[in-house]
PDB file of C-alpha atoms in Angstrom:
ATOM      1  CA  MET A  33      -8.056  16.452  17.335  1.00  0.00           C
ATOM      2  CA  ILE A  34     -11.074  15.619  19.477  1.00  0.00           C
ATOM      3  CA  SER A  35     -12.960  12.660  18.113  1.00  0.00           C
ATOM      4  CA  PRO A  36     -16.720  12.689  17.464  1.00  0.00           C
ATOM      5  CA  PHE A  37     -16.916   9.474  19.525  1.00  0.00           C
ATOM      6  CA  GLY A  38     -16.275  11.303  22.790  1.00  0.00           C
ATOM      7  CA  LEU A  39     -13.488  13.103  24.537  1.00  0.00           C
ATOM      8  CA  MET A  40     -10.730  10.945  23.151  1.00  0.00           C
ATOM      9  CA  TYR A  41      -7.649  12.257  21.413  1.00  0.00           C
ATOM     10  CA  LEU A  42      -6.966  10.657  18.016  1.00  0.00           C
ATOM     11  CA  ARG A  43      -3.622  11.066  16.319  1.00  0.00           C
ATOM     12  CA  PRO A  44      -3.544  11.635  12.563  1.00  0.00           C
ATOM     13  CA  GLY A  45      -3.292   8.261  10.858  1.00  0.00           C
ATOM     14  CA  SER A  46      -5.252   6.407  13.536  1.00  0.00           C
ATOM     15  CA  LEU A  47      -8.613   7.051  11.949  1.00  0.00           C
ATOM     16  CA  TRP A  48     -10.808   4.766   9.855  1.00  0.00           C
ATOM     17  CA  THR A  49      -9.065   3.209   6.872  1.00  0.00           C
ATOM     18  CA  ASP A  50     -10.672   1.413   3.915  1.00  0.00           C
ATOM     19  CA  PHE A  51      -9.216  -1.939   2.823  1.00  0.00           C
ATOM     20  CA  VAL A  52      -9.850  -4.039  -0.285  1.00  0.00           C
ATOM     21  CA  VAL A  53     -10.214  -7.746   0.534  1.00  0.00           C
ATOM     22  CA  ARG A  54      -8.420 -10.004  -1.963  1.00  0.00           C
ATOM     23  CA  ARG A  55      -8.990 -13.764  -1.927  1.00  0.00           C
ATOM     24  CA  LYS A  56      -6.915 -16.369  -3.765  1.00  0.00           C
ATOM     25  CA  SER A  57      -8.660 -18.135  -6.615  1.00  0.00           C
ATOM     26  CA  ILE A  58      -7.227 -20.926  -8.730  1.00  0.00           C
ATOM     27  CA  ARG A  59      -8.230 -21.381 -12.375  1.00  0.00           C
ATOM     28  CA  ASN A  60      -7.373 -24.046 -14.906  1.00  0.00           C
ATOM     29  CA  ILE A  61      -5.801 -22.628 -18.063  1.00  0.00           C
ATOM     30  CA  LEU A  62      -4.764 -25.193 -20.678  1.00  0.00           C
ATOM     31  CA  GLY A  63      -4.351 -27.856 -18.006  1.00  0.00           C
ATOM     32  CA  HIS A  64      -2.195 -25.705 -15.717  1.00  0.00           C
ATOM     33  CA  PRO A  65      -3.382 -24.209 -12.416  1.00  0.00           C
ATOM     34  CA  VAL A  66      -3.076 -20.425 -12.332  1.00  0.00           C
ATOM     35  CA  SER A  67      -3.632 -18.598  -9.058  1.00  0.00           C
ATOM     36  CA  ASP A  68      -4.767 -15.011  -8.790  1.00  0.00           C
ATOM     37  CA  PHE A  69      -6.066 -12.728  -6.049  1.00  0.00           C
ATOM     38  CA  GLU A  70      -9.526 -11.351  -6.834  1.00  0.00           C
ATOM     39  CA  ALA A  71     -11.198  -8.455  -5.017  1.00  0.00           C
ATOM     40  CA  LYS A  72     -14.026  -9.750  -2.825  1.00  0.00           C
ATOM     41  CA  GLY A  73     -15.229  -6.509  -1.231  1.00  0.00           C
ATOM     42  CA  GLU A  74     -14.162  -3.762   1.120  1.00  0.00           C
ATOM     43  CA  ILE A  75     -13.945  -3.365   4.871  1.00  0.00           C
ATOM     44  CA  SER A  76     -13.246  -0.333   7.011  1.00  0.00           C
ATOM     45  CA  GLY A  77     -11.467  -0.325  10.339  1.00  0.00           C
ATOM     46  CA  ILE A  78      -8.855   1.178  12.622  1.00  0.00           C
ATOM     47  CA  LEU A  79      -5.349  -0.211  12.121  1.00  0.00           C
ATOM     48  CA  ALA A  80      -2.943  -0.451  15.063  1.00  0.00           C
ATOM     49  CA  GLU A  81       0.571  -1.820  15.280  1.00  0.00           C
ATOM     50  CA  ALA A  82       0.972  -4.843  17.518  1.00  0.00           C
ATOM     51  CA  SER A  83       3.367  -4.387  20.396  1.00  0.00           C
ATOM     52  CA  THR A  84       5.894  -6.998  21.422  1.00  0.00           C
ATOM     53  CA  HIS A  85       3.762  -7.735  24.453  1.00  0.00           C
ATOM     54  CA  GLU A  86       0.711  -8.409  22.272  1.00  0.00           C
ATOM     55  CA  SER A  87       2.582 -10.809  20.015  1.00  0.00           C
ATOM     56  CA  GLU A  88       3.918 -12.578  23.118  1.00  0.00           C
ATOM     57  CA  ARG A  89       0.355 -12.917  24.353  1.00  0.00           C
ATOM     58  CA  MET A  90      -0.841 -14.342  21.011  1.00  0.00           C
ATOM     59  CA  LYS A  91       1.796 -17.106  20.722  1.00  0.00           C
ATOM     60  CA  HIS A  92      -0.537 -19.711  22.138  1.00  0.00           C
ATOM     61  CA  ARG A  93      -2.988 -19.267  19.243  1.00  0.00           C
ATOM     62  CA  TRP A  94      -0.492 -20.534  16.679  1.00  0.00           C
ATOM     63  CA  ASP A  95       1.664 -22.832  18.855  1.00  0.00           C
ATOM     64  CA  GLN A  96       4.888 -21.228  17.675  1.00  0.00           C
ATOM     65  CA  GLU A  97       7.819 -19.694  19.508  1.00  0.00           C
ATOM     66  CA  GLN A  98       7.947 -16.687  17.172  1.00  0.00           C
ATOM     67  CA  HIS A  99       5.182 -15.312  15.034  1.00  0.00           C
ATOM     68  CA  SER A 100       4.847 -12.596  12.429  1.00  0.00           C
ATOM     69  CA  LEU A 101       1.923 -10.656  13.943  1.00  0.00           C
ATOM     70  CA  THR A 102       2.567  -6.992  13.088  1.00  0.00           C
ATOM     71  CA  HIS A 103      -0.838  -5.239  13.143  1.00  0.00           C
ATOM     72  CA  THR A 104      -4.339  -5.536  14.554  1.00  0.00           C
ATOM     73  CA  LEU A 105      -7.416  -4.244  12.722  1.00  0.00           C
ATOM     74  CA  VAL A 106     -10.533  -3.361  14.718  1.00  0.00           C
ATOM     75  CA  ILE A 107     -13.756  -3.293  12.700  1.00  0.00           C
ATOM     76  CA  ARG A 108     -17.440  -2.711  13.273  1.00  0.00           C
ATOM     77  CA  ASP A 109     -19.796  -5.625  12.677  1.00  0.00           C
ATOM     78  CA  SER A 110     -18.272  -8.832  11.382  1.00  0.00           C
ATOM     79  CA  ALA A 111     -16.249  -9.254   8.216  1.00  0.00           C
ATOM     80  CA  ASP A 112     -16.140 -12.007   5.640  1.00  0.00           C
ATOM     81  CA  VAL A 113     -12.366 -12.451   5.744  1.00  0.00           C
ATOM     82  CA  LYS A 114     -10.555 -15.743   6.104  1.00  0.00           C
ATOM     83  CA  GLN A 115      -7.061 -16.788   6.995  1.00  0.00           C
ATOM     84  CA  GLY A 116      -4.879 -16.325   3.916  1.00  0.00           C
ATOM     85  CA  ASP A 117      -6.793 -13.347   2.470  1.00  0.00           C
ATOM     86  CA  TYR A 118      -4.945 -10.132   1.681  1.00  0.00           C
ATOM     87  CA  LEU A 119      -6.036  -6.629   2.665  1.00  0.00           C
ATOM     88  CA  THR A 120      -4.646  -3.759   0.592  1.00  0.00           C
ATOM     89  CA  THR A 121      -4.736  -0.027   1.177  1.00  0.00           C
ATOM     90  CA  ALA A 122      -2.650   2.911  -0.054  1.00  0.00           C
ATOM     91  CA  GLY A 123       0.272   0.811  -1.305  1.00  0.00           C
ATOM     92  CA  ARG A 124       0.364  -1.432   1.776  1.00  0.00           C
ATOM     93  CA  THR A 125      -0.535  -5.135   1.821  1.00  0.00           C
ATOM     94  CA  PHE A 126      -1.485  -7.220   4.853  1.00  0.00           C
ATOM     95  CA  LEU A 127      -1.923 -10.993   5.165  1.00  0.00           C
ATOM     96  CA  VAL A 128      -4.827 -12.094   7.393  1.00  0.00           C
ATOM     97  CA  LEU A 129      -3.554 -14.406  10.127  1.00  0.00           C
ATOM     98  CA  LEU A 130      -6.744 -14.705  12.174  1.00  0.00           C
ATOM     99  CA  SER A 131     -10.195 -13.130  12.249  1.00  0.00           C
ATOM    100  CA  GLU A 132     -12.263 -13.327  15.395  1.00  0.00           C
ATOM    101  CA  ASP A 133     -15.501 -11.976  16.812  1.00  0.00           C
ATOM    102  CA  PRO A 134     -15.058 -11.079  20.487  1.00  0.00           C
ATOM    103  CA  GLY A 135     -18.193 -11.894  22.430  1.00  0.00           C
ATOM    104  CA  ASN A 136     -19.764 -13.694  19.439  1.00  0.00           C
ATOM    105  CA  LEU A 137     -22.280 -10.874  19.017  1.00  0.00           C
ATOM    106  CA  GLY A 138     -21.290  -9.640  15.562  1.00  0.00           C
ATOM    107  CA  ALA A 139     -20.925  -6.076  16.869  1.00  0.00           C
ATOM    108  CA  THR A 140     -17.144  -5.823  16.481  1.00  0.00           C
ATOM    109  CA  GLY A 141     -14.347  -7.830  14.988  1.00  0.00           C
ATOM    110  CA  LEU A 142     -10.604  -8.236  15.444  1.00  0.00           C
ATOM    111  CA  ILE A 143      -8.375  -9.170  12.539  1.00  0.00           C
ATOM    112  CA  TYR A 144      -4.738 -10.048  13.196  1.00  0.00           C
ATOM    113  CA  LEU A 145      -2.456  -9.109  10.307  1.00  0.00           C
ATOM    114  CA  GLU A 146       1.072  -9.478   9.012  1.00  0.00           C
ATOM    115  CA  GLU A 147       2.350  -6.627   6.860  1.00  0.00           C
ATOM    116  CA  ARG A 148       3.900  -7.959   3.655  1.00  0.00           C
ATOM    117  CA  ASN A 149       6.420  -5.907   1.688  1.00  0.00           C
ATOM    118  CA  ASP A 150       6.920  -8.514  -1.027  1.00  0.00           C
ATOM    119  CA  LEU A 151       3.378  -8.145  -2.419  1.00  0.00           C
ATOM    120  CA  LYS A 152       1.822  -5.063  -3.977  1.00  0.00           C
TER     121      LYS A 152
END
């Protein structure tokens, strides 16, 4: 498939995907804290799996020997996502590890994710 962005070949599944942003909120019910994840909006981006080389390169950001970086999400503009938010799409859930704005221009954004199988 030739993409409308130029003469670049795009495989099926590597196109734009919509994600629902869920943020943790804590409420007080009868004196007990109850946490829940509320939908805070939607973002759209291109999801790519992180290679071993990329996770090796990102170790210095978290000061850990091993890290759980599994995917990278490339978005247009900037997104209002924070560390600890969850992104959900088509039965898959991702934990936001880091959100950054390369170049500090607000034109694009990179979101580093960990795929979670224990949350739906």
